[in-house]
Short mmCIF file of C-alpha atoms in Angstrom, two decimals:
data_model
loop_
_atom_site.label_atom_id
_atom_site.label_comp_id
_atom_site.label_asym_id
_atom_site.label_seq_id
_atom_site.Cartn_x
_atom_site.Cartn_y
_atom_site.Cartn_z
CA UNK J 7 3.56 81.72 30.48
CA UNK J 8 0.49 79.85 28.73
CA UNK J 9 2.63 78.79 26.39
CA UNK J 10 4.91 77.30 29.20
CA UNK J 11 1.79 75.65 30.54
CA UNK J 12 1.07 74.26 27.73
CA UNK J 13 4.25 71.98 26.27
CA UNK J 14 4.54 71.09 30.15
CA UNK J 15 0.74 69.94 30.15
CA UNK J 16 1.97 67.35 26.63
CA UNK J 17 5.53 66.46 28.39
CA UNK J 18 2.90 64.88 31.02
CA UNK J 19 0.50 63.03 28.39
CA UNK J 20 4.33 61.06 26.98
CA UNK J 21 5.13 59.64 30.20
CA UNK J 22 1.63 58.54 30.66
CA UNK J 23 1.50 57.43 27.26
CA UNK J 24 5.32 54.68 27.74
CA UNK J 25 4.15 54.38 31.27
CA UNK J 26 1.28 52.42 29.85
CA UNK J 27 3.01 50.83 26.49
CA UNK J 28 5.01 49.13 29.40
CA UNK J 29 1.87 47.81 31.40
CA UNK J 30 0.35 45.85 28.99
CA UNK J 31 0.41 42.28 29.40
CA UNK J 32 2.87 40.08 26.62
CA UNK J 33 0.28 37.97 24.35
CA UNK J 34 2.08 34.50 24.87
CA UNK J 35 1.99 32.18 21.83
CA UNK J 36 3.49 28.90 20.57
CA UNK J 37 6.56 28.78 18.07
CA UNK J 38 8.49 26.60 16.37
CA UNK J 39 11.97 26.71 14.40
CA UNK J 40 11.85 27.12 11.02
CA UNK J 41 14.14 24.30 8.67
CA UNK J 42 16.67 23.90 6.04
CA UNK J 43 14.83 20.42 4.80
CA UNK J 44 13.20 18.53 2.29
CA UNK J 45 9.77 19.68 1.70
CA UNK J 46 7.10 16.95 1.03
CA UNK J 47 4.44 17.85 -1.24
CA UNK J 48 1.56 15.14 0.19
CA UNK J 49 -0.86 13.78 -2.80
CA UNK J 50 -4.21 12.21 -1.67
CA UNK J 51 -4.94 8.38 -3.62
CA UNK J 52 -8.22 6.22 -2.96
CA UNK J 53 -8.83 2.79 -3.67
CA UNK J 54 -9.11 -0.65 -2.93
CA UNK J 55 -6.31 -3.73 -1.19
CA UNK J 56 -5.99 -6.20 -4.04
CA UNK J 57 -3.69 -9.67 -3.51
CA UNK J 58 -0.61 -9.53 -6.26
CA UNK J 59 -1.70 -13.25 -6.98
CA UNK J 60 -4.89 -14.79 -6.71
CA UNK J 61 -6.35 -17.75 -8.56
CA UNK J 62 -9.80 -19.60 -8.87
CA UNK J 63 -9.04 -23.69 -7.74
CA UNK J 64 -11.13 -25.40 -10.53
CA UNK J 65 -12.68 -29.00 -10.89
CA UNK J 66 -10.29 -30.62 -13.71
CA UNK J 67 -13.56 -33.31 -13.91
CA UNK J 68 -16.94 -34.09 -12.77
CA UNK J 69 -18.48 -36.36 -10.39
CA UNK J 70 -19.35 -36.68 -6.55
CA UNK J 71 -17.05 -34.12 -3.77
CA UNK J 72 -16.00 -36.81 -1.16
CA UNK J 73 -13.78 -34.94 0.96
CA UNK J 74 -13.42 -31.61 1.55
CA UNK J 75 -11.01 -30.52 4.51
CA UNK J 76 -10.40 -26.85 3.64
CA UNK J 77 -12.63 -23.65 4.51
CA UNK J 78 -12.69 -20.03 3.92
CA UNK J 79 -9.82 -18.12 4.83
CA UNK J 80 -7.99 -21.24 6.20
CA UNK J 81 -3.95 -21.18 5.63
CA UNK J 82 -2.80 -23.59 3.07
CA UNK J 83 0.91 -24.43 1.56
CA UNK J 84 1.21 -25.58 -2.56
CA UNK J 85 0.95 -29.12 -2.89
CA UNK J 86 -1.63 -29.40 0.90
CA UNK J 87 -4.34 -31.87 -0.77
CA UNK J 88 -7.55 -29.90 -0.09
CA UNK J 89 -10.30 -32.01 -1.52
CA UNK J 90 -11.42 -35.41 -3.17
CA UNK J 91 -13.72 -36.74 -5.71
CA UNK J 92 -15.03 -40.44 -5.48
CA UNK J 93 -12.45 -42.38 -7.45
CA UNK J 94 -12.88 -46.04 -7.38
CA UNK J 95 -13.77 -46.12 -11.23
CA UNK J 96 -10.17 -44.12 -11.96
CA UNK J 97 -8.07 -46.54 -9.41
CA UNK J 98 -9.72 -49.60 -11.46
CA UNK J 99 -8.82 -48.09 -14.51
CA UNK J 100 -4.83 -47.74 -12.87
CA UNK J 101 -5.24 -51.39 -12.27
CA UNK J 102 -6.84 -52.72 -15.59
CA UNK J 103 -3.90 -50.07 -17.33
CA UNK J 104 -0.71 -51.37 -15.62
CA UNK J 105 -1.91 -55.14 -16.10
CA UNK J 106 -2.14 -54.14 -19.69
CA UNK J 107 1.32 -52.59 -19.45
CA UNK J 108 3.06 -55.53 -17.81
CA UNK J 109 1.64 -57.73 -19.97
CA UNK J 110 3.14 -55.89 -23.16
CA UNK J 111 5.96 -55.79 -21.35
CA UNK J 112 6.78 -59.22 -21.06
CA UNK J 113 5.72 -59.38 -24.84
CA UNK J 114 8.05 -57.29 -25.78
CA UNK J 115 11.07 -58.73 -23.48
CA UNK J 116 10.44 -61.84 -25.15
CA UNK J 117 10.31 -60.74 -29.22
CA UNK J 118 13.65 -58.19 -28.34
CA UNK J 119 15.75 -61.40 -27.18
CA UNK J 120 18.60 -61.68 -29.68
CA UNK J 121 18.56 -58.15 -30.56
CA UNK J 122 20.85 -55.71 -29.81
CA UNK J 123 20.10 -52.70 -27.72
CA UNK J 124 21.70 -50.63 -30.50
CA UNK J 125 19.78 -51.26 -32.92
CA UNK J 126 16.76 -48.24 -32.16
CA UNK J 127 14.93 -49.12 -35.47
CA UNK J 128 14.38 -52.39 -34.52
CA UNK J 129 13.36 -51.75 -31.08
CA UNK J 130 11.24 -49.41 -31.80
CA UNK J 131 8.87 -51.48 -33.97
CA UNK J 132 9.21 -54.54 -31.74
CA UNK J 133 8.07 -51.56 -28.48
CA UNK J 134 5.15 -51.05 -31.39
CA UNK J 135 3.93 -54.62 -32.34
CA UNK J 136 3.66 -56.01 -28.49
CA UNK J 137 1.71 -53.32 -27.99
CA UNK J 138 3.83 -51.66 -25.18
CA UNK J 139 3.90 -47.73 -26.05
CA UNK J 140 0.15 -48.07 -26.08
CA UNK J 141 -0.26 -49.66 -22.72
CA UNK J 142 2.29 -46.92 -21.22
CA UNK J 143 0.01 -44.20 -22.95
CA UNK J 144 -3.02 -45.88 -21.33
CA UNK J 145 -1.40 -46.22 -18.00
CA UNK J 146 -0.28 -42.60 -18.30
CA UNK J 147 -3.81 -41.45 -19.01
CA UNK J 148 -5.52 -43.53 -16.33
CA UNK J 149 -2.79 -41.95 -13.54
CA UNK J 150 -3.72 -38.25 -15.09
CA UNK J 151 -6.98 -39.32 -14.74
CA UNK J 152 -6.62 -40.43 -11.11
CA UNK J 153 -4.92 -36.90 -9.91
CA UNK J 154 -7.81 -35.08 -11.67
CA UNK J 155 -10.07 -36.02 -8.87
CA UNK J 156 -7.48 -34.88 -5.91
CA UNK J 157 -7.38 -31.74 -5.30
CA UNK J 158 -4.35 -29.46 -4.41
CA UNK J 159 -3.66 -25.97 -3.42
CA UNK J 160 -1.56 -24.06 -6.45
CA UNK J 161 0.62 -22.33 -4.08
CA UNK J 162 0.44 -20.70 -0.60
CA UNK J 163 -2.34 -18.56 0.66
CA UNK J 164 -5.64 -18.03 2.18
CA UNK J 165 -8.53 -19.95 0.75
CA UNK J 166 -11.80 -17.89 -0.17
CA UNK J 167 -15.04 -17.82 -1.66
CA UNK J 168 -15.54 -21.16 -0.81
CA UNK J 169 -19.04 -22.55 -0.88
CA UNK J 170 -19.13 -25.66 -2.42
CA UNK J 171 -19.56 -28.56 0.18
CA UNK J 172 -18.68 -31.68 0.56
CA UNK J 173 -21.22 -34.29 -1.01
CA UNK J 174 -21.85 -32.00 -3.67
CA UNK J 175 -21.78 -33.41 -7.70
CA UNK J 176 -19.85 -31.07 -9.41
CA UNK J 177 -19.32 -31.30 -13.16
CA UNK J 178 -15.65 -30.75 -14.80
CA UNK J 179 -14.69 -26.83 -14.90
CA UNK J 180 -16.80 -26.28 -12.01
CA UNK J 181 -15.04 -23.29 -9.54
CA UNK J 182 -14.07 -24.54 -6.11
CA UNK J 183 -12.63 -21.71 -3.88
CA UNK J 184 -10.12 -19.10 -5.02
CA UNK J 185 -6.55 -18.93 -3.06
CA UNK J 186 -4.68 -15.47 -2.52
CA UNK J 187 -1.29 -14.60 -1.64
CA UNK J 188 -1.53 -12.51 1.55
CA UNK J 189 1.74 -11.88 1.99
CA UNK J 190 2.13 -9.54 -1.20
CA UNK J 191 -1.11 -6.99 -0.83
CA UNK J 192 -0.82 -3.76 -2.94
CA UNK J 193 -3.46 -1.28 -2.98
CA UNK J 194 -4.42 -0.22 -6.55
CA UNK J 195 -5.59 3.51 -6.32
CA UNK J 196 -6.45 6.56 -8.57
CA UNK J 197 -4.85 10.05 -7.70
CA UNK J 198 -6.01 12.95 -9.88
CA UNK J 199 -4.18 14.11 -13.27
CA UNK J 200 -2.38 17.54 -12.06
CA UNK J 201 -0.82 15.53 -9.00
CA UNK J 202 -0.02 12.56 -12.08
CA UNK J 203 3.48 14.94 -12.61
CA UNK J 204 4.62 14.70 -9.08
CA UNK J 205 4.01 10.27 -8.77
CA UNK J 206 7.07 8.14 -9.12
CA UNK J 207 7.92 4.88 -8.84
CA UNK J 208 9.78 4.33 -5.57
CA UNK J 209 7.89 7.49 -3.31
CA UNK J 210 6.91 5.79 0.34
CA UNK J 211 3.18 6.55 1.34
CA UNK J 212 1.00 5.82 4.27
CA UNK J 213 -2.03 3.66 3.49
CA UNK J 214 -5.35 3.75 5.86
CA UNK J 215 -7.90 1.18 5.42
CA UNK J 216 -11.40 2.49 5.65
CA UNK J 217 -11.93 -0.29 7.97
CA UNK J 218 -8.94 0.42 10.38
CA UNK J 219 -8.76 4.19 10.57
CA UNK J 220 -6.52 4.39 13.62
CA UNK J 221 -3.80 2.80 11.65
CA UNK J 222 -1.57 3.26 8.86
CA UNK J 223 0.72 0.64 6.85
CA UNK J 224 3.82 1.72 4.87
CA UNK J 225 3.85 1.30 1.31
CA UNK J 226 6.08 1.86 -2.16
CA UNK J 227 4.48 3.32 -5.05
CA UNK J 228 5.19 0.11 -7.36
CA UNK J 229 3.43 0.45 -10.55
CA UNK J 230 1.74 3.96 -13.07
CA UNK J 231 -0.58 3.41 -15.69
CA UNK J 232 0.54 6.18 -18.19
CA UNK J 233 -3.20 6.45 -19.27
CA UNK J 234 -6.18 9.68 -18.21
CA UNK J 235 -9.55 8.31 -17.67
CA UNK J 236 -12.34 9.62 -18.26
CA UNK J 237 -13.31 11.32 -14.98
CA UNK J 238 -9.42 12.46 -14.86
CA UNK J 239 -7.81 10.05 -12.79
CA UNK J 240 -4.25 8.35 -13.32
CA UNK J 241 -3.99 4.71 -12.06
CA UNK J 242 -1.62 3.54 -9.95
CA UNK J 243 -0.25 0.75 -7.47
CA UNK J 244 1.53 0.63 -4.15
CA UNK J 245 3.08 -2.49 -2.99
CA UNK J 246 2.16 -2.40 1.02
CA UNK J 247 5.12 -3.34 2.92
CA UNK J 248 3.13 -5.47 5.60
CA UNK J 249 -0.16 -6.82 5.30
CA UNK J 250 -1.21 -8.59 8.43
CA UNK J 251 -4.56 -7.34 9.69
CA UNK J 252 -5.46 -6.29 5.48
CA UNK J 253 -7.57 -8.22 3.27
CA UNK J 254 -8.26 -7.79 -0.35
CA UNK J 255 -11.18 -5.79 -1.36
CA UNK J 256 -11.03 -3.07 1.47
CA UNK J 257 -10.98 0.32 0.45
CA UNK J 258 -8.42 2.42 1.51
CA UNK J 259 -6.98 5.66 1.00
CA UNK J 260 -3.21 6.47 0.52
CA UNK J 261 -1.31 9.99 1.32
CA UNK J 262 1.94 9.86 -1.18
CA UNK J 263 4.84 11.64 0.27
CA UNK J 264 6.77 13.23 -2.91
CA UNK J 265 10.07 15.20 -1.72
CA UNK J 266 11.03 18.30 -2.86
CA UNK J 267 13.65 20.82 -2.63
CA UNK J 268 15.50 21.91 0.27
CA UNK J 269 13.89 25.30 1.86
CA UNK J 270 12.65 27.03 4.76
CA UNK J 271 9.65 24.81 5.82
CA UNK J 272 7.30 26.24 9.16
CA UNK J 273 4.37 24.83 10.40
CA UNK J 274 1.42 25.84 7.93
CA UNK J 275 -0.03 27.79 11.18
CA UNK J 276 2.69 30.22 10.92
CA UNK J 277 1.40 31.50 8.11
CA UNK J 278 -1.46 34.30 8.24
CA UNK J 279 -3.06 36.63 5.51
CA UNK J 280 -2.52 40.50 6.63
CA UNK J 281 -2.89 43.12 3.73
CA UNK J 282 -3.95 40.55 1.29
CA UNK J 283 0.29 39.15 1.43
CA UNK J 284 1.34 35.97 3.31
CA UNK J 285 3.21 37.37 6.46
CA UNK J 286 4.85 35.15 9.06
CA UNK J 287 5.19 36.79 12.59
CA UNK J 288 8.67 36.11 13.87
CA UNK J 289 10.12 36.14 17.70
CA UNK J 290 13.13 38.11 18.18
CA UNK J 291 13.91 39.46 21.89
CA UNK J 292 10.37 39.17 23.09
CA UNK J 293 9.01 41.20 20.11
CA UNK J 294 7.05 40.28 17.43
CA UNK J 295 8.54 41.00 13.93
CA UNK J 296 6.28 40.82 11.19
CA UNK J 297 7.87 39.24 8.14
CA UNK J 298 6.37 39.48 4.18
CA UNK J 299 7.17 35.78 2.68
CA UNK J 300 6.55 34.50 -0.66
CA UNK J 301 4.69 30.70 0.02
CA UNK J 302 5.55 27.93 -1.93
CA UNK J 303 3.68 24.18 -1.52
CA UNK J 304 1.73 23.45 0.70
CA UNK J 305 0.95 19.43 2.17
CA UNK J 306 -1.83 20.12 4.70
CA UNK J 307 1.10 20.04 7.42
CA UNK J 308 3.82 22.32 6.42
CA UNK J 309 4.44 25.10 4.34
CA UNK J 310 7.53 25.48 2.22
CA UNK J 311 8.90 29.23 2.86
CA UNK J 312 10.77 30.43 -0.67
CA UNK J 313 11.59 33.55 0.69
CA UNK J 314 11.76 36.35 3.67
CA UNK J 315 12.55 33.69 6.08
CA UNK J 316 15.93 32.06 7.38
CA UNK J 317 16.70 28.57 9.65
CA UNK J 318 16.51 28.56 12.52
CA UNK J 319 13.79 31.81 13.11
CA UNK J 320 11.39 31.40 15.62
CA UNK J 321 8.06 31.30 14.26
CA UNK J 322 4.61 32.12 15.76
CA UNK J 323 2.03 29.54 15.49
CA UNK J 324 -0.54 31.04 18.32
CA UNK J 325 -2.44 33.79 18.44
CA UNK J 326 -1.02 35.56 15.36
CA UNK J 327 -4.35 36.62 13.65
CA UNK J 328 -4.56 40.10 15.49
CA UNK J 329 -0.51 40.38 16.79
CA UNK J 330 0.48 43.10 15.33
CA UNK J 331 4.30 44.29 14.63
CA UNK J 332 6.58 45.06 16.97
CA UNK J 333 4.43 43.66 20.01
CA UNK J 334 5.46 42.20 23.38
CA UNK J 335 5.36 38.38 23.16
CA UNK J 336 6.54 35.47 25.98
CA UNK J 337 6.97 32.00 24.33
CA UNK J 338 4.23 29.28 26.19
CA UNK J 339 6.17 27.45 29.01
CA UNK J 340 5.86 24.03 26.74
CA UNK J 341 7.57 25.54 24.14
CA UNK J 342 10.61 26.68 26.45
CA UNK J 343 10.50 23.30 27.83
CA UNK J 344 11.37 22.13 24.38
CA UNK J 345 13.55 24.39 23.42
CA UNK J 346 15.65 23.47 26.49
CA UNK J 347 15.73 19.25 26.09
#
């Protein structure tokens, strides 16, 4: 009879434990869907924004800067006159050279009367004898000297580094300013040697200027310098797809997106370490399922899952540190709403 009582007591305890388990509230979790797609490995780079075309505008001759019609930051067109030196002497030299040329031309015309135009040797000798050749050369030289007093923009672009003032005395070879093409900017950056193998021309990147951290600019890997420097870095060049608001000399960072093979991809928050191994919890019929997985590359946002998951699995992103296998879970309302849209 005592044994029967004992058995009855055990049965009552088991019923109480089952009831207690049913009373446990489910753990609310956020979930994401495992996707089968190319994984984008992210490579970081830092560097400086530069123009792919920048040159100095230099005075070809010396003198007083009589006119200056530009300022720093001004956009100019190719061939636009941006400055002029005093050139009264050069204009006078043109007049003298023109008069000498006209005189020599008259002399040559008179001397060549009666000679056939096909007699090239004789006509050449007459042009030399009359001084026509020298006069023409002197006229061209005078015109070049006058042209050198007029400074024109060599290309479309933006004026920078202008320091010379109107009225200044300048010498031949002095730099007036620089001009750069603001339509074609690049980021010259460096990547770590271990990441070099991932970089290829044509890869897309997001560029984040230090002065405009809240905005990114799309760029493309344009050039790779195949040399590792003493610091273990490889230099690359990224061509910016747009340049509005950017300036040469700006510091910037870049995130280069390197597509990999097709794999199961999940947010990195889904991965937790259990017993020294990577684990991902999935949700099946309102219960958590503990799954050991093999992890591939990690780009800081997503991870590759090489084994252990399948496409379409719902993976737990929150409250998964202390979550147990086969525990009751409820999906956050925002995730339910998104999944129904």
